[in-house]
Amino acid sequence: MGERLEGGVRRVGPAPIIDALRRFRLIDGERLPHFLHGSYCMKKVYPDAKSALDGVLKDGMMIMSGGFGLCGIAETLSDAIRDSGVKNLTVVSNNAGVDGIGLSRLLETRQIRKMISSYVGENKLFAQQYLAGELELEFNPQGTLAERIRAGGAGIPAFYTKTGVGTLIAEGKEEKVFDGEKFIMERGLFADLAIVHAWKGDTAGNLVYRKTARNFNPMMATAAKVTVAEVEHLVPAGEIDPDHIHTPGIFVKRIIEVGTAKKRIEFRNTRPKPAA
């Protein structure tokens, strides 16, 4: 359906709108989003992690996994990826959790082929597999990793930064001089799938993160073909103040409610008890 005349006024039908939305990866196929067509309503809410990932996973794909340490990790979704048996994965994440928790469970089953990270952290298995040549690792300065993800979500294929100039980080990368200073080129990152954890979400996919659990989650939600979110509290669309939304629902394709997450502590430091 293209242009048409109504009362002498030229109207644009849905065909060009569908074409534009498809180019920007905002819809699949020929379906209009609900805000453009009253009869169409996208189903985003799924009963569990397994069903939310159904038809999305494939061997050799790139997955972005939000979180920092154990804070804000999509643990329920990462466990479902493990249970699916998908393999040869490239995973973009600040680190890989700690032994036995989060992405580390995918390392245990050798489902991850390559990590794109900024920190090995306290994960002994991560370090062991890398040192043994069993796991590929692309190290990034943490700010560079964050910007590579943000750039991918913004449609920016590459950018220049001074971080890493003259170090191992710069090896094999294009260098350019701006205003007498050397910069290296870094590529933006865009994944097949992003899994994120949010404190609250609504049925339209709008997300709110809580405090430091915000970390890498918002930018990763924008930088993948499909974003699946797990939320602690799911509310009807319209209940979240628009000014409080961190990730607009247009970026989120599927969502599950997982209840209040267990607040794991990576390091517990306490003062010695005073002598009796």
Tab-separated table of N, CA, C and O in Angstrom, residues 152-225:
chain	number	residue	atom	x	y	z
A	152	GLY	N	28.106	0.271	18.569
A	152	GLY	CA	27.334	-0.710	17.821
A	152	GLY	C	25.848	-0.442	17.888
A	152	GLY	O	25.137	-0.532	16.881
A	153	GLY	N	25.360	-0.084	19.066
A	153	GLY	CA	23.943	0.221	19.221
A	153	GLY	C	23.518	1.480	18.493
A	153	GLY	O	22.357	1.620	18.096
A	154	ALA	N	24.456	2.400	18.308
A	154	ALA	CA	24.153	3.664	17.627
A	154	ALA	C	24.398	3.589	16.121
A	154	ALA	O	24.255	4.584	15.420
A	155	GLY	N	24.811	2.400	15.632
A	155	GLY	CA	25.053	2.254	14.203
A	155	GLY	C	26.382	2.815	13.741
A	155	GLY	O	26.568	3.086	12.555
A	156	ILE	N	27.328	2.968	14.679
A	156	ILE	CA	28.653	3.503	14.350
A	156	ILE	C	29.609	2.320	14.172
A	156	ILE	O	29.862	1.586	15.126
A	157	PRO	N	30.138	2.097	12.969
A	157	PRO	CA	30.944	0.898	12.728
A	157	PRO	C	32.319	0.922	13.382
A	157	PRO	O	32.893	-0.129	13.664
A	158	ALA	N	32.884	2.115	13.610
A	158	ALA	CA	34.232	2.205	14.191
A	158	ALA	C	34.452	3.607	14.744
A	158	ALA	O	33.730	4.549	14.404
A	159	PHE	N	35.473	3.751	15.601
A	159	PHE	CA	35.817	5.049	16.162
A	159	PHE	C	37.296	5.026	16.529
A	159	PHE	O	37.939	3.969	16.564
A	160	TYR	N	37.851	6.190	16.818
A	160	TYR	CA	39.265	6.304	17.197
A	160	TYR	C	39.383	6.691	18.668
A	160	TYR	O	38.582	7.481	19.194
A	161	THR	N	40.391	6.125	19.330
A	161	THR	CA	40.643	6.433	20.735
A	161	THR	C	42.138	6.424	21.009
A	161	THR	O	42.903	5.706	20.352
A	162	LYS	N	42.565	7.208	22.002
A	162	LYS	CA	43.975	7.202	22.417
A	162	LYS	C	44.282	6.047	23.366
A	162	LYS	O	45.440	5.677	23.540
A	163	THR	N	43.249	5.485	23.965
A	163	THR	CA	43.466	4.424	24.931
A	163	THR	C	44.105	3.206	24.267
A	163	THR	O	43.567	2.662	23.304
A	164	GLY	N	45.251	2.799	24.773
A	164	GLY	CA	45.927	1.627	24.243
A	164	GLY	C	47.018	1.916	23.239
A	164	GLY	O	47.735	1.004	22.818
A	165	VAL	N	47.167	3.186	22.843
A	165	VAL	CA	48.229	3.530	21.887
A	165	VAL	C	49.594	3.162	22.477
A	165	VAL	O	49.885	3.449	23.636
A	166	GLY	N	50.434	2.486	21.676
A	166	GLY	CA	51.766	2.111	22.129
A	166	GLY	C	51.809	0.896	23.022
A	166	GLY	O	52.857	0.581	23.599
A	167	THR	N	50.690	0.182	23.157
A	167	THR	CA	50.644	-1.023	23.995
A	167	THR	C	50.243	-2.217	23.144
A	167	THR	O	49.977	-2.103	21.947
A	168	LEU	N	50.152	-3.389	23.786
A	168	LEU	CA	49.698	-4.592	23.084
A	168	LEU	C	48.307	-4.424	22.487
A	168	LEU	O	47.973	-5.051	21.484
A	169	ILE	N	47.503	-3.571	23.111
A	169	ILE	CA	46.140	-3.337	22.637
A	169	ILE	C	46.140	-2.821	21.196
A	169	ILE	O	45.234	-3.098	20.416
A	170	ALA	N	47.179	-2.065	20.828
A	170	ALA	CA	47.225	-1.421	19.513
A	170	ALA	C	47.706	-2.347	18.406
A	170	ALA	O	47.586	-1.992	17.215
A	171	GLU	N	48.223	-3.518	18.746
A	171	GLU	CA	48.799	-4.395	17.732
A	171	GLU	C	47.752	-4.826	16.705
A	171	GLU	O	46.675	-5.298	17.051
A	172	GLY	N	48.085	-4.610	15.417
A	172	GLY	CA	47.204	-5.011	14.328
A	172	GLY	C	46.057	-4.070	14.059
A	172	GLY	O	45.220	-4.340	13.193
A	173	LYS	N	46.003	-2.939	14.773
A	173	LYS	CA	44.906	-1.988	14.581
A	173	LYS	C	45.375	-0.762	13.812
A	173	LYS	O	46.532	-0.348	13.922
A	174	GLU	N	44.475	-0.213	13.050
A	174	GLU	CA	44.793	0.983	12.264
A	174	GLU	C	45.099	2.159	13.193
A	174	GLU	O	44.395	2.369	14.193
A	175	GLU	N	46.158	2.896	12.871
A	175	GLU	CA	46.505	4.103	13.638
A	175	GLU	C	46.307	5.326	12.763
A	175	GLU	O	46.511	5.287	11.555
A	176	LYS	N	45.932	6.414	13.406
A	176	LYS	CA	45.755	7.668	12.683
A	176	LYS	C	46.172	8.808	13.599
A	176	LYS	O	46.037	8.715	14.832
A	177	VAL	N	46.664	9.877	13.002
A	177	VAL	CA	47.110	11.034	13.772
A	177	VAL	C	46.081	12.145	13.633
A	177	VAL	O	45.704	12.539	12.524
A	178	PHE	N	45.624	12.655	14.776
A	178	PHE	CA	44.723	13.805	14.817
A	178	PHE	C	45.368	14.863	15.699
A	178	PHE	O	45.739	14.585	16.843
A	179	ASP	N	45.536	16.065	15.161
A	179	ASP	CA	46.107	17.177	15.937
A	179	ASP	C	47.436	16.788	16.586
A	179	ASP	O	47.719	17.147	17.740
A	180	GLY	N	48.225	16.008	15.851
A	180	GLY	CA	49.547	15.634	16.335
A	180	GLY	C	49.573	14.497	17.329
A	180	GLY	O	50.641	14.140	17.837
A	181	GLU	N	48.421	13.901	17.611
A	181	GLU	CA	48.344	12.794	18.579
A	181	GLU	C	47.929	11.505	17.867
A	181	GLU	O	47.078	11.517	16.970
A	182	LYS	N	48.526	10.375	18.295
A	182	LYS	CA	48.181	9.085	17.718
A	182	LYS	C	46.899	8.532	18.342
A	182	LYS	O	46.687	8.630	19.546
A	183	PHE	N	46.072	7.938	17.478
A	183	PHE	CA	44.851	7.264	17.916
A	183	PHE	C	44.782	5.907	17.230
A	183	PHE	O	45.324	5.721	16.146
A	184	ILE	N	44.103	4.954	17.868
A	184	ILE	CA	43.881	3.658	17.232
A	184	ILE	C	42.389	3.486	16.952
A	184	ILE	O	41.539	4.045	17.651
A	185	MET	N	42.103	2.718	15.913
A	185	MET	CA	40.712	2.485	15.544
A	185	MET	C	40.172	1.251	16.253
A	185	MET	O	40.822	0.217	16.309
A	186	GLU	N	38.989	1.387	16.800
A	186	GLU	CA	38.281	0.272	17.419
A	186	GLU	C	36.950	0.074	16.701
A	186	GLU	O	36.288	1.036	16.318
A	187	ARG	N	36.554	-1.167	16.525
A	187	ARG	CA	35.298	-1.479	15.855
A	187	ARG	C	34.135	-1.483	16.835
A	187	ARG	O	34.264	-1.916	17.988
A	188	GLY	N	32.979	-1.023	16.377
A	188	GLY	CA	31.765	-1.155	17.165
A	188	GLY	C	31.351	-2.617	17.245
A	188	GLY	O	31.730	-3.433	16.404
A	189	LEU	N	30.582	-2.956	18.255
A	189	LEU	CA	30.117	-4.336	18.451
A	189	LEU	C	28.602	-4.406	18.319
A	189	LEU	O	27.879	-3.568	18.892
A	190	PHE	N	28.127	-5.388	17.567
A	190	PHE	CA	26.681	-5.606	17.424
A	190	PHE	C	26.457	-7.104	17.418
A	190	PHE	O	27.025	-7.832	16.607
A	191	ALA	N	25.647	-7.593	18.355
A	191	ALA	CA	25.507	-9.033	18.585
A	191	ALA	C	24.232	-9.596	17.970
A	191	ALA	O	23.318	-8.862	17.571
A	192	ASP	N	24.172	-10.922	17.930
A	192	ASP	CA	22.943	-11.604	17.519
A	192	ASP	C	21.897	-11.545	18.621
A	192	ASP	O	20.699	-11.468	18.358
A	193	LEU	N	22.377	-11.598	19.868
A	193	LEU	CA	21.475	-11.641	21.024
A	193	LEU	C	22.086	-10.876	22.179
A	193	LEU	O	23.286	-10.967	22.416
A	194	ALA	N	21.263	-10.122	22.891
A	194	ALA	CA	21.678	-9.495	24.148
A	194	ALA	C	20.755	-9.991	25.250
A	194	ALA	O	19.529	-10.034	25.075
A	195	ILE	N	21.333	-10.401	26.375
A	195	ILE	CA	20.539	-10.755	27.549
A	195	ILE	C	20.859	-9.747	28.649
A	195	ILE	O	22.016	-9.484	28.938
A	196	VAL	N	19.809	-9.167	29.221
A	196	VAL	CA	19.995	-8.122	30.228
A	196	VAL	C	19.100	-8.403	31.425
A	196	VAL	O	18.094	-9.108	31.321
A	197	HIS	N	19.496	-7.830	32.562
A	197	HIS	CA	18.723	-7.961	33.798
A	197	HIS	C	18.301	-6.565	34.243
A	197	HIS	O	19.124	-5.652	34.305
A	198	ALA	N	17.008	-6.408	34.538
A	198	ALA	CA	16.489	-5.114	34.996
A	198	ALA	C	15.696	-5.305	36.288
A	198	ALA	O	15.180	-6.394	36.567
A	199	TRP	N	15.605	-4.237	37.038
A	199	TRP	CA	14.829	-4.276	38.280
A	199	TRP	C	13.332	-4.310	37.980
A	199	TRP	O	12.578	-5.094	38.560
A	200	LYS	N	12.899	-3.485	37.039
A	200	LYS	CA	11.477	-3.421	36.709
A	200	LYS	C	11.308	-3.294	35.200
A	200	LYS	O	12.112	-2.662	34.513
A	201	GLY	N	10.254	-3.909	34.695
A	201	GLY	CA	9.922	-3.769	33.289
A	201	GLY	C	8.420	-3.794	33.129
A	201	GLY	O	7.686	-4.237	34.027
A	202	ASP	N	7.933	-3.308	31.985
A	202	ASP	CA	6.500	-3.415	31.726
A	202	ASP	C	6.261	-4.305	30.510
A	202	ASP	O	7.196	-4.741	29.843
A	203	THR	N	5.003	-4.579	30.234
A	203	THR	CA	4.665	-5.524	29.179
A	203	THR	C	5.001	-5.003	27.786
A	203	THR	O	4.989	-5.771	26.821
A	204	ALA	N	5.328	-3.725	27.669
A	204	ALA	CA	5.770	-3.165	26.389
A	204	ALA	C	7.282	-3.263	26.223
A	204	ALA	O	7.821	-2.867	25.186
A	205	GLY	N	7.978	-3.743	27.266
A	205	GLY	CA	9.426	-3.923	27.178
A	205	GLY	C	10.253	-2.787	27.733
A	205	GLY	O	11.486	-2.835	27.690
A	206	ASN	N	9.626	-1.749	28.254
A	206	ASN	CA	10.380	-0.654	28.868
A	206	ASN	C	11.047	-1.144	30.149
A	206	ASN	O	10.434	-1.880	30.940
A	207	LEU	N	12.306	-0.734	30.354
A	207	LEU	CA	13.081	-1.270	31.471
A	207	LEU	C	13.617	-0.170	32.386
A	207	LEU	O	13.981	0.915	31.926
A	208	VAL	N	13.694	-0.505	33.669
A	208	VAL	CA	14.314	0.359	34.675
A	208	VAL	C	15.345	-0.482	35.421
A	208	VAL	O	15.033	-1.573	35.914
A	209	TYR	N	16.580	0.005	35.485
A	209	TYR	CA	17.643	-0.684	36.212
A	209	TYR	C	17.814	-0.018	37.569
A	209	TYR	O	17.506	1.162	37.743
A	210	ARG	N	18.334	-0.758	38.519
A	210	ARG	CA	18.462	-0.231	39.875
A	210	ARG	C	19.921	-0.074	40.269
A	210	ARG	O	20.671	-1.034	40.322
A	211	LYS	N	20.297	1.159	40.506
A	211	LYS	CA	21.608	1.504	41.044
A	211	LYS	C	22.740	0.885	40.211
A	211	LYS	O	22.740	0.971	38.990
A	212	THR	N	23.733	0.238	40.854
A	212	THR	CA	24.895	-0.231	40.101
A	212	THR	C	24.582	-1.406	39.182
A	212	THR	O	25.405	-1.774	38.345
A	213	ALA	N	23.402	-1.997	39.299
A	213	ALA	CA	23.013	-3.059	38.367
A	213	ALA	C	22.743	-2.503	36.975
A	213	ALA	O	22.539	-3.254	36.028
A	214	ARG	N	22.780	-1.188	36.860
A	214	ARG	CA	22.566	-0.552	35.556
A	214	ARG	C	23.749	-0.843	34.627
A	214	ARG	O	23.558	-1.206	33.477
A	215	ASN	N	24.956	-0.671	35.098
A	215	ASN	CA	26.235	-0.904	34.426
A	215	ASN	C	26.144	-1.071	32.906
A	215	ASN	O	25.790	-0.149	32.183
A	216	PHE	N	26.483	-2.265	32.379
A	216	PHE	CA	26.528	-2.484	30.924
A	216	PHE	C	25.155	-2.783	30.321
A	216	PHE	O	25.024	-2.853	29.093
A	217	ASN	N	24.138	-3.010	31.136
A	217	ASN	CA	22.853	-3.460	30.618
A	217	ASN	C	22.193	-2.509	29.620
A	217	ASN	O	21.762	-2.942	28.548
A	218	PRO	N	22.080	-1.191	29.904
A	218	PRO	CA	21.370	-0.318	28.968
A	218	PRO	C	21.998	-0.267	27.573
A	218	PRO	O	21.287	-0.302	26.567
A	219	MET	N	23.329	-0.192	27.499
A	219	MET	CA	23.952	-0.087	26.173
A	219	MET	C	23.871	-1.410	25.423
A	219	MET	O	23.679	-1.438	24.209
A	220	MET	N	23.995	-2.534	26.137
A	220	MET	CA	23.884	-3.828	25.467
A	220	MET	C	22.479	-4.048	24.914
A	220	MET	O	22.313	-4.685	23.865
A	221	ALA	N	21.479	-3.532	25.603
A	221	ALA	CA	20.099	-3.703	25.138
A	221	ALA	C	19.871	-3.085	23.766
A	221	ALA	O	18.966	-3.489	23.033
A	222	THR	N	20.700	-2.105	23.399
A	222	THR	CA	20.541	-1.431	22.101
A	222	THR	C	21.388	-2.066	21.003
A	222	THR	O	21.237	-1.719	19.830
A	223	ALA	N	22.291	-2.976	21.363
A	223	ALA	CA	23.340	-3.398	20.432
A	223	ALA	C	23.225	-4.857	20.020
A	223	ALA	O	24.213	-5.585	19.962
A	224	ALA	N	22.017	-5.312	19.733
A	224	ALA	CA	21.821	-6.692	19.286
A	224	ALA	C	20.579	-6.785	18.411
A	224	ALA	O	19.665	-5.959	18.505
A	225	LYS	N	20.554	-7.810	17.577
A	225	LYS	CA	19.383	-8.044	16.732
A	225	LYS	C	18.161	-8.374	17.574
A	225	LYS	O	17.043	-7.977	17.255
